[in-house]
């Protein structure tokens, strides 16, 4: 009889493990190098640890947000990994569940915690300036140091900025406002500076990362607004380009993660989010796609640490935009930008 109960217990335990192994979660995130990194390093380690299966669904942030909106009440994606602007929209629309404050979540920087604890950052990206060192040397120009350098007439037809719909253009507008007596709540000064002083210097409002990279490499675009990770990829190709953290501060674009409200496998979703922000995963992410680690315990080589947003000093100096205001005003600003700035 004892052997019978042992056998029953063993079968039940095996069935439990089999059920867990059969669990599948869907994770929505960026394609390209990010998808490659997650599929080759982040996901296999999680699958080995939990016995679960992860299906990665690639798409840009707005596409994934649209999926969550369309599937509300019948979600398929368990974890969303998107930029902080769209993530604030997702939180506001009740699409994100509360993040469990346990394990590696306790190890992240305070500014990687999003308002309401419905999402956390999984990587820091700095928005600042990039310049072609050869073009600057040829013209006898000193390296740029300030956001306001974009207004200097000597850079006429040498500045490249992505459009407002890209995000980098939007953050340029926000900084022009902040540095000229305005704020997200009062963008008049920002628009005035963009229209009268920045736009005359702009060669192209370039949305394509590939074209942007090419223009910086060739020197056709000598000064640009871009993210440190994008710029680092250009540098790694051997181009004479450098990223600058402006003296007024670089603006953070935080890639963020949330467990989707009402999604299947929410427990596994919480575990996956913990896995992504663990010190080990954050080191792999920094190496693979140059996002700055959000986990304070992440260790990086000195060489890699110079290439990403790393350490309390750099993280603490990041400027965080007010997306509660931005997301309400985004459509209005975009219409005005298209009429008056990008003509």
Short mmCIF file of C-alpha atoms in Angstrom, two decimals:
data_model
loop_
_atom_site.label_atom_id
_atom_site.label_comp_id
_atom_site.label_asym_id
_atom_site.label_seq_id
_atom_site.Cartn_x
_atom_site.Cartn_y
_atom_site.Cartn_z
CA UNK A 1 0.00 0.00 0.00
CA UNK A 2 2.85 2.37 0.86
CA UNK A 3 4.40 1.73 -2.58
CA UNK A 4 1.01 2.45 -4.16
CA UNK A 5 0.78 5.90 -2.55
CA UNK A 6 4.41 6.60 -3.43
CA UNK A 7 3.66 5.73 -7.03
CA UNK A 8 0.55 7.94 -7.06
CA UNK A 9 2.56 10.80 -5.52
CA UNK A 10 5.35 10.41 -8.06
CA UNK A 11 2.88 10.43 -10.96
CA UNK A 12 1.16 13.54 -9.57
CA UNK A 13 4.50 15.31 -9.15
CA UNK A 14 5.57 14.37 -12.69
CA UNK A 15 2.24 15.62 -14.00
CA UNK A 16 2.78 18.90 -12.20
CA UNK A 17 6.21 19.37 -13.78
CA UNK A 18 4.83 18.42 -17.18
CA UNK A 19 2.07 21.01 -16.83
CA UNK A 20 4.61 23.68 -15.96
CA UNK A 21 6.84 22.63 -18.84
CA UNK A 22 3.87 22.94 -21.17
CA UNK A 23 3.20 26.54 -20.11
CA UNK A 24 3.91 29.08 -22.84
CA UNK A 25 4.09 32.84 -22.55
CA UNK A 26 4.14 35.38 -25.35
CA UNK A 27 6.48 38.36 -25.00
CA UNK A 28 6.16 41.42 -27.24
CA UNK A 29 9.32 43.44 -27.91
CA UNK A 30 11.43 45.18 -30.54
CA UNK A 31 12.74 43.30 -33.57
CA UNK A 32 16.25 43.42 -35.02
CA UNK A 33 19.21 43.19 -32.65
CA UNK A 34 16.91 43.21 -29.60
CA UNK A 35 14.94 40.21 -30.86
CA UNK A 36 18.21 38.39 -31.65
CA UNK A 37 19.59 39.04 -28.16
CA UNK A 38 16.44 37.86 -26.41
CA UNK A 39 16.09 34.73 -28.53
CA UNK A 40 19.76 33.74 -28.21
CA UNK A 41 20.54 34.67 -24.59
CA UNK A 42 17.77 36.05 -22.38
CA UNK A 43 14.97 33.61 -23.27
CA UNK A 44 16.99 30.33 -23.29
CA UNK A 45 18.26 31.04 -19.76
CA UNK A 46 14.70 31.66 -18.55
CA UNK A 47 13.37 28.53 -20.26
CA UNK A 48 16.13 26.43 -18.69
CA UNK A 49 15.35 27.87 -15.25
CA UNK A 50 11.56 27.48 -15.37
CA UNK A 51 10.83 24.73 -17.90
CA UNK A 52 8.41 27.11 -19.61
CA UNK A 53 8.44 28.15 -23.26
CA UNK A 54 8.68 31.78 -24.38
CA UNK A 55 7.45 32.92 -27.78
CA UNK A 56 8.90 36.31 -28.78
CA UNK A 57 6.54 38.54 -30.80
CA UNK A 58 8.57 41.28 -32.57
CA UNK A 59 7.17 44.72 -33.32
CA UNK A 60 7.76 48.39 -32.63
CA UNK A 61 6.34 49.96 -29.48
CA UNK A 62 3.24 51.43 -31.11
CA UNK A 63 2.42 48.12 -32.82
CA UNK A 64 2.63 46.21 -29.55
CA UNK A 65 0.55 48.85 -27.76
CA UNK A 66 -2.07 48.54 -30.51
CA UNK A 67 -2.14 44.74 -30.00
CA UNK A 68 -2.71 45.17 -26.26
CA UNK A 69 -5.50 47.67 -26.92
CA UNK A 70 -7.18 45.40 -29.48
CA UNK A 71 -6.94 42.32 -27.25
CA UNK A 72 -8.10 44.00 -24.01
CA UNK A 73 -10.19 41.46 -22.09
CA UNK A 74 -8.75 38.59 -24.12
CA UNK A 75 -4.99 39.11 -24.00
CA UNK A 76 -2.49 36.81 -25.68
CA UNK A 77 0.73 38.69 -24.85
CA UNK A 78 1.82 38.17 -21.24
CA UNK A 79 4.75 40.62 -21.12
CA UNK A 80 5.20 43.82 -23.12
CA UNK A 81 8.65 45.41 -23.58
CA UNK A 82 8.16 48.86 -25.12
CA UNK A 83 9.45 52.44 -24.90
CA UNK A 84 8.43 54.48 -21.87
CA UNK A 85 6.17 56.91 -23.77
CA UNK A 86 3.84 54.21 -25.12
CA UNK A 87 4.21 52.34 -21.82
CA UNK A 88 2.71 55.29 -19.92
CA UNK A 89 -0.21 55.13 -22.37
CA UNK A 90 -0.60 51.40 -21.66
CA UNK A 91 -0.59 52.05 -17.90
CA UNK A 92 -3.13 54.84 -18.25
CA UNK A 93 -5.44 52.54 -20.21
CA UNK A 94 -5.30 49.82 -17.54
CA UNK A 95 -3.29 47.41 -19.70
CA UNK A 96 -0.55 46.69 -17.15
CA UNK A 97 -0.69 44.70 -13.91
CA UNK A 98 1.11 45.72 -10.71
CA UNK A 99 4.75 44.63 -10.68
CA UNK A 100 5.62 42.34 -7.77
CA UNK A 101 8.34 44.05 -5.71
CA UNK A 102 10.45 40.97 -5.05
CA UNK A 103 13.78 39.48 -6.15
CA UNK A 104 15.69 41.49 -8.75
CA UNK A 105 12.96 44.13 -8.94
CA UNK A 106 14.24 45.32 -5.54
CA UNK A 107 17.70 45.90 -7.07
CA UNK A 108 16.72 48.46 -9.72
CA UNK A 109 17.41 52.21 -9.61
CA UNK A 110 14.58 54.41 -8.27
CA UNK A 111 14.16 56.16 -11.64
CA UNK A 112 13.64 52.77 -13.31
CA UNK A 113 10.39 52.46 -11.37
CA UNK A 114 7.48 53.95 -13.27
CA UNK A 115 4.65 55.83 -11.57
CA UNK A 116 2.08 53.49 -10.05
CA UNK A 117 4.40 50.45 -9.98
CA UNK A 118 2.68 49.01 -13.06
CA UNK A 119 5.92 48.87 -15.07
CA UNK A 120 9.69 49.02 -14.63
CA UNK A 121 12.55 50.05 -16.87
CA UNK A 122 14.59 47.28 -18.45
CA UNK A 123 17.22 49.54 -20.03
CA UNK A 124 18.37 53.17 -20.07
CA UNK A 125 19.02 54.98 -23.36
CA UNK A 126 20.37 58.55 -23.36
CA UNK A 127 19.14 61.07 -25.90
CA UNK A 128 21.88 63.59 -26.56
CA UNK A 129 24.08 64.92 -29.33
CA UNK A 130 26.24 63.11 -31.88
CA UNK A 131 28.82 64.75 -34.08
CA UNK A 132 31.29 63.88 -36.83
CA UNK A 133 34.75 64.65 -35.42
CA UNK A 134 36.40 65.02 -38.83
CA UNK A 135 33.91 67.63 -40.03
CA UNK A 136 34.25 69.56 -36.78
CA UNK A 137 38.07 69.45 -36.96
CA UNK A 138 38.05 70.55 -40.62
CA UNK A 139 35.92 73.59 -39.75
CA UNK A 140 37.80 74.39 -36.55
CA UNK A 141 34.71 73.81 -34.45
CA UNK A 142 34.91 72.78 -30.81
CA UNK A 143 32.96 69.67 -29.77
CA UNK A 144 29.33 70.45 -28.92
CA UNK A 145 28.47 70.64 -25.25
CA UNK A 146 24.91 71.96 -25.05
CA UNK A 147 21.43 71.39 -26.45
CA UNK A 148 21.52 75.04 -27.44
CA UNK A 149 24.37 74.32 -29.88
CA UNK A 150 21.60 73.18 -32.23
CA UNK A 151 20.63 76.86 -32.59
CA UNK A 152 24.12 78.05 -33.69
CA UNK A 153 23.89 79.43 -37.27
CA UNK A 154 27.32 78.01 -38.15
CA UNK A 155 25.70 74.57 -38.32
CA UNK A 156 23.28 75.60 -41.08
CA UNK A 157 22.40 72.57 -43.24
CA UNK A 158 24.57 70.33 -41.04
CA UNK A 159 22.05 69.30 -38.36
CA UNK A 160 20.03 66.09 -38.56
CA UNK A 161 17.11 65.41 -36.20
CA UNK A 162 14.48 62.66 -36.41
CA UNK A 163 10.87 63.88 -36.73
CA UNK A 164 8.54 64.35 -33.77
CA UNK A 165 6.84 61.01 -34.48
CA UNK A 166 10.17 59.25 -33.96
CA UNK A 167 10.59 60.36 -30.36
CA UNK A 168 13.99 62.03 -30.66
CA UNK A 169 12.40 65.03 -32.34
CA UNK A 170 9.80 65.21 -29.59
CA UNK A 171 12.48 65.21 -26.89
CA UNK A 172 14.41 67.92 -28.73
CA UNK A 173 11.27 70.07 -28.62
CA UNK A 174 10.86 69.34 -24.89
CA UNK A 175 14.45 70.38 -24.16
CA UNK A 176 14.16 73.59 -26.21
CA UNK A 177 11.15 74.45 -24.06
CA UNK A 178 12.78 73.56 -20.74
CA UNK A 179 15.93 75.57 -21.53
CA UNK A 180 14.01 78.63 -22.65
CA UNK A 181 11.61 79.22 -19.78
CA UNK A 182 8.97 76.64 -20.64
CA UNK A 183 8.06 73.07 -19.76
CA UNK A 184 5.94 70.20 -21.00
CA UNK A 185 2.94 72.17 -19.74
CA UNK A 186 3.98 75.29 -21.63
CA UNK A 187 5.62 74.56 -24.99
CA UNK A 188 5.39 78.02 -26.60
CA UNK A 189 9.07 78.85 -26.07
CA UNK A 190 10.05 75.40 -27.32
CA UNK A 191 8.16 75.83 -30.57
CA UNK A 192 9.50 79.36 -31.00
CA UNK A 193 13.12 78.21 -30.69
CA UNK A 194 12.54 75.18 -32.91
CA UNK A 195 10.90 77.28 -35.65
CA UNK A 196 13.22 80.29 -35.60
CA UNK A 197 16.61 78.89 -34.55
CA UNK A 198 16.82 75.11 -34.90
CA UNK A 199 14.84 74.40 -38.08
CA UNK A 200 16.97 76.77 -40.25
CA UNK A 201 20.02 74.62 -39.40
CA UNK A 202 18.35 71.28 -40.15
CA UNK A 203 19.44 69.46 -43.28
CA UNK A 204 16.98 66.59 -42.77
CA UNK A 205 14.28 65.45 -40.35
CA UNK A 206 15.38 61.85 -40.80
CA UNK A 207 13.20 58.98 -39.49
CA UNK A 208 15.35 56.10 -40.82
CA UNK A 209 18.10 54.83 -38.46
CA UNK A 210 20.00 53.47 -41.47
CA UNK A 211 19.94 56.80 -43.31
CA UNK A 212 20.77 58.64 -40.10
CA UNK A 213 23.79 56.40 -39.57
CA UNK A 214 24.94 56.97 -43.15
CA UNK A 215 24.65 60.76 -42.86
CA UNK A 216 26.73 60.80 -39.67
CA UNK A 217 29.35 58.48 -41.16
CA UNK A 218 29.84 60.53 -44.31
CA UNK A 219 29.70 63.86 -42.50
CA UNK A 220 26.72 65.00 -44.55
CA UNK A 221 25.11 65.40 -41.15
CA UNK A 222 27.75 66.84 -38.83
CA UNK A 223 25.57 67.30 -35.73
CA UNK A 224 22.59 65.17 -34.74
CA UNK A 225 20.15 64.36 -31.96
CA UNK A 226 20.14 60.64 -31.33
CA UNK A 227 20.39 57.88 -28.72
CA UNK A 228 23.71 56.74 -27.29
CA UNK A 229 23.13 53.13 -28.36
CA UNK A 230 22.46 54.11 -31.98
CA UNK A 231 25.56 56.32 -31.99
CA UNK A 232 27.67 53.57 -30.47
CA UNK A 233 26.70 51.25 -33.32
CA UNK A 234 28.01 53.85 -35.79
CA UNK A 235 31.23 54.23 -33.79
CA UNK A 236 31.67 50.44 -33.75
CA UNK A 237 31.64 50.52 -37.55
CA UNK A 238 34.75 52.70 -37.46
CA UNK A 239 33.12 56.07 -38.16
CA UNK A 240 34.72 59.25 -36.67
CA UNK A 241 31.63 59.95 -34.59
CA UNK A 242 31.18 60.69 -30.89
CA UNK A 243 28.21 60.87 -28.51
CA UNK A 244 27.89 63.86 -26.18
CA UNK A 245 25.97 64.01 -22.91
CA UNK A 246 24.86 67.69 -22.98
CA UNK A 247 25.86 69.75 -19.96
CA UNK A 248 22.18 70.41 -19.17
CA UNK A 249 21.59 66.64 -19.04
CA UNK A 250 20.69 63.86 -21.45
CA UNK A 251 17.04 62.88 -21.78
CA UNK A 252 16.26 59.30 -20.88
CA UNK A 253 14.37 57.00 -23.20
CA UNK A 254 13.69 54.02 -21.00
CA UNK A 255 12.76 50.71 -22.52
CA UNK A 256 10.17 49.42 -20.08
CA UNK A 257 8.46 46.15 -19.28
CA UNK A 258 5.08 45.26 -17.84
CA UNK A 259 3.07 42.15 -17.15
CA UNK A 260 -0.13 42.56 -19.14
CA UNK A 261 -3.32 42.94 -17.09
CA UNK A 262 -5.56 39.90 -17.53
CA UNK A 263 -2.97 38.03 -19.56
CA UNK A 264 -2.54 34.27 -19.36
CA UNK A 265 0.39 32.95 -17.30
CA UNK A 266 0.69 36.14 -15.24
CA UNK A 267 2.85 34.37 -12.64
CA UNK A 268 5.33 33.34 -15.32
CA UNK A 269 5.13 36.87 -16.69
CA UNK A 270 6.22 38.27 -13.31
CA UNK A 271 9.08 35.75 -13.24
CA UNK A 272 10.15 36.72 -16.76
CA UNK A 273 10.22 40.42 -15.87
CA UNK A 274 12.34 39.59 -12.81
CA UNK A 275 14.67 37.60 -15.05
CA UNK A 276 15.06 40.48 -17.53
CA UNK A 277 16.09 42.98 -14.82
CA UNK A 278 18.44 40.56 -13.05
CA UNK A 279 22.07 41.65 -12.88
CA UNK A 280 23.12 38.84 -15.23
CA UNK A 281 20.51 39.62 -17.90
CA UNK A 282 21.22 43.34 -17.64
CA UNK A 283 24.89 42.70 -18.37
CA UNK A 284 23.93 40.72 -21.47
CA UNK A 285 21.56 43.46 -22.61
CA UNK A 286 24.24 46.14 -22.17
CA UNK A 287 26.67 44.06 -24.20
CA UNK A 288 24.15 43.15 -26.88
CA UNK A 289 22.17 46.33 -27.55
CA UNK A 290 23.95 49.03 -25.45
CA UNK A 291 21.06 49.73 -23.07
CA UNK A 292 22.27 51.00 -19.72
CA UNK A 293 21.61 48.56 -16.85
CA UNK A 294 18.70 49.34 -14.53
CA UNK A 295 19.97 46.88 -11.91
CA UNK A 296 22.36 48.54 -9.46
CA UNK A 297 24.29 45.28 -8.99
CA UNK A 298 25.19 44.80 -12.66
CA UNK A 299 28.91 44.45 -13.30
CA UNK A 300 30.39 45.65 -16.61
CA UNK A 301 33.91 45.77 -18.00
CA UNK A 302 35.45 49.28 -17.95
CA UNK A 303 35.34 49.36 -21.76
CA UNK A 304 31.63 48.50 -21.92
CA UNK A 305 30.79 50.81 -19.02
CA UNK A 306 32.04 53.78 -21.08
CA UNK A 307 29.66 52.93 -23.93
CA UNK A 308 26.39 52.81 -22.01
CA UNK A 309 24.52 54.69 -19.27
CA UNK A 310 26.17 53.03 -16.28
CA UNK A 311 26.48 53.81 -12.59
CA UNK A 312 24.66 56.07 -10.12
CA UNK A 313 26.20 59.31 -11.41
CA UNK A 314 25.14 58.90 -15.05
CA UNK A 315 21.79 57.38 -14.16
CA UNK A 316 21.07 60.14 -11.65
CA UNK A 317 21.81 62.86 -14.21
CA UNK A 318 19.21 61.63 -16.71
CA UNK A 319 16.27 63.93 -17.40
CA UNK A 320 12.88 62.19 -17.30
CA UNK A 321 10.14 63.75 -19.48
CA UNK A 322 6.63 64.13 -18.07
CA UNK A 323 4.71 61.67 -20.23
CA UNK A 324 1.46 62.29 -18.36
CA UNK A 325 1.39 65.67 -20.11
CA UNK A 326 3.19 64.60 -23.30
CA UNK A 327 0.78 61.79 -24.13
CA UNK A 328 -2.23 64.10 -23.77
CA UNK A 329 -0.64 66.77 -25.99
CA UNK A 330 1.27 64.58 -28.45
CA UNK A 331 -1.27 64.74 -31.31
CA UNK A 332 -1.69 68.51 -30.95
CA UNK A 333 2.09 69.06 -30.92
CA UNK A 334 2.56 66.75 -33.91
CA UNK A 335 0.07 68.73 -35.98
CA UNK A 336 1.73 72.01 -35.03
CA UNK A 337 5.21 70.60 -35.72
CA UNK A 338 4.17 69.43 -39.18
CA UNK A 339 2.69 72.85 -40.02
CA UNK A 340 5.37 75.12 -38.56
CA UNK A 341 8.62 73.26 -37.76
CA UNK A 342 9.17 70.57 -40.37
CA UNK A 343 8.27 72.45 -43.55
#
